[in-house]
Amino acid sequence: MKYTELKVNENGRLACPCPICGNKDPINRFCSVCGVFIVNECTNIDDPFSGEGCEGGILKGGDRYCSKCGSVSTFYKYGLLKSWDFNLEISDDELPF
């Protein structure tokens, strides 16, 4: 299955127009037009179980969750990515009832 993904550079920063406002040249860590965070990274800054943050760091453009700790990604948290099943189509034949 192909999921929605945003194009990012090697630092996890948006390499395409901002999906919120359309800013064609997003730079640094926040969009200069709408203010949304434009680097996809793990949001687990401080793990309550170990007292340490996750080492997941920079994530891919389609990652909604960190593969190391399961925390939500910044792109998903701030609405740049929709839920993975947002456009999932199920036929009536596939319903369990």
GROMACS .gro file of C-alpha atoms in nm, residues 34-75:
model
   42
   34CYS     CA    1   0.210   2.986   0.879
   35GLY     CA    2   0.456   2.894   1.157
   36VAL     CA    3   0.417   2.515   1.135
   37PHE     CA    4   0.718   2.300   1.233
   38ILE     CA    5   0.870   2.175   0.904
   39VAL     CA    6   1.123   1.914   1.023
   40ASN     CA    7   0.992   1.559   1.069
   41GLU     CA    8   1.138   1.415   1.388
   42CYS     CA    9   1.042   1.212   1.691
   43THR     CA   10   0.843   1.409   1.951
   44ASN     CA   11   0.968   1.194   2.241
   45ILE     CA   12   1.201   1.451   2.396
   46ASP     CA   13   1.184   1.299   2.744
   47ASP     CA   14   1.084   0.933   2.793
   48PRO     CA   15   0.895   0.906   3.126
   49PHE     CA   16   1.012   0.546   3.177
   50SER     CA   17   1.385   0.596   3.132
   51GLY     CA   18   1.415   0.971   3.192
   52GLU     CA   19   1.591   1.005   2.857
   53GLY     CA   20   1.478   1.123   2.517
   54CYS     CA   21   1.446   0.895   2.216
   55GLU     CA   22   1.738   0.865   1.978
   56GLY     CA   23   1.496   0.834   1.683
   57GLY     CA   24   1.580   1.187   1.572
   58ILE     CA   25   1.509   1.274   1.208
   59LEU     CA   26   1.234   1.072   1.038
   60LYS     CA   27   1.135   1.008   0.675
   61GLY     CA   28   0.876   1.226   0.500
   62GLY     CA   29   0.593   0.973   0.544
   63ASP     CA   30   0.664   0.862   0.901
   64ARG     CA   31   0.374   0.926   1.135
   65TYR     CA   32   0.540   0.748   1.427
   66CYS     CA   33   0.898   0.687   1.538
   67SER     CA   34   1.009   0.331   1.464
   68LYS     CA   35   1.234   0.326   1.775
   69CYS     CA   36   0.993   0.437   2.048
   70GLY     CA   37   0.648   0.464   1.884
   71SER     CA   38   0.602   0.833   1.960
   72VAL     CA   39   0.417   1.051   1.713
   73SER     CA   40   0.619   1.240   1.450
   74THR     CA   41   0.616   1.618   1.424
   75PHE     CA   42   0.459   1.605   1.074
   0.00000   0.00000   0.00000
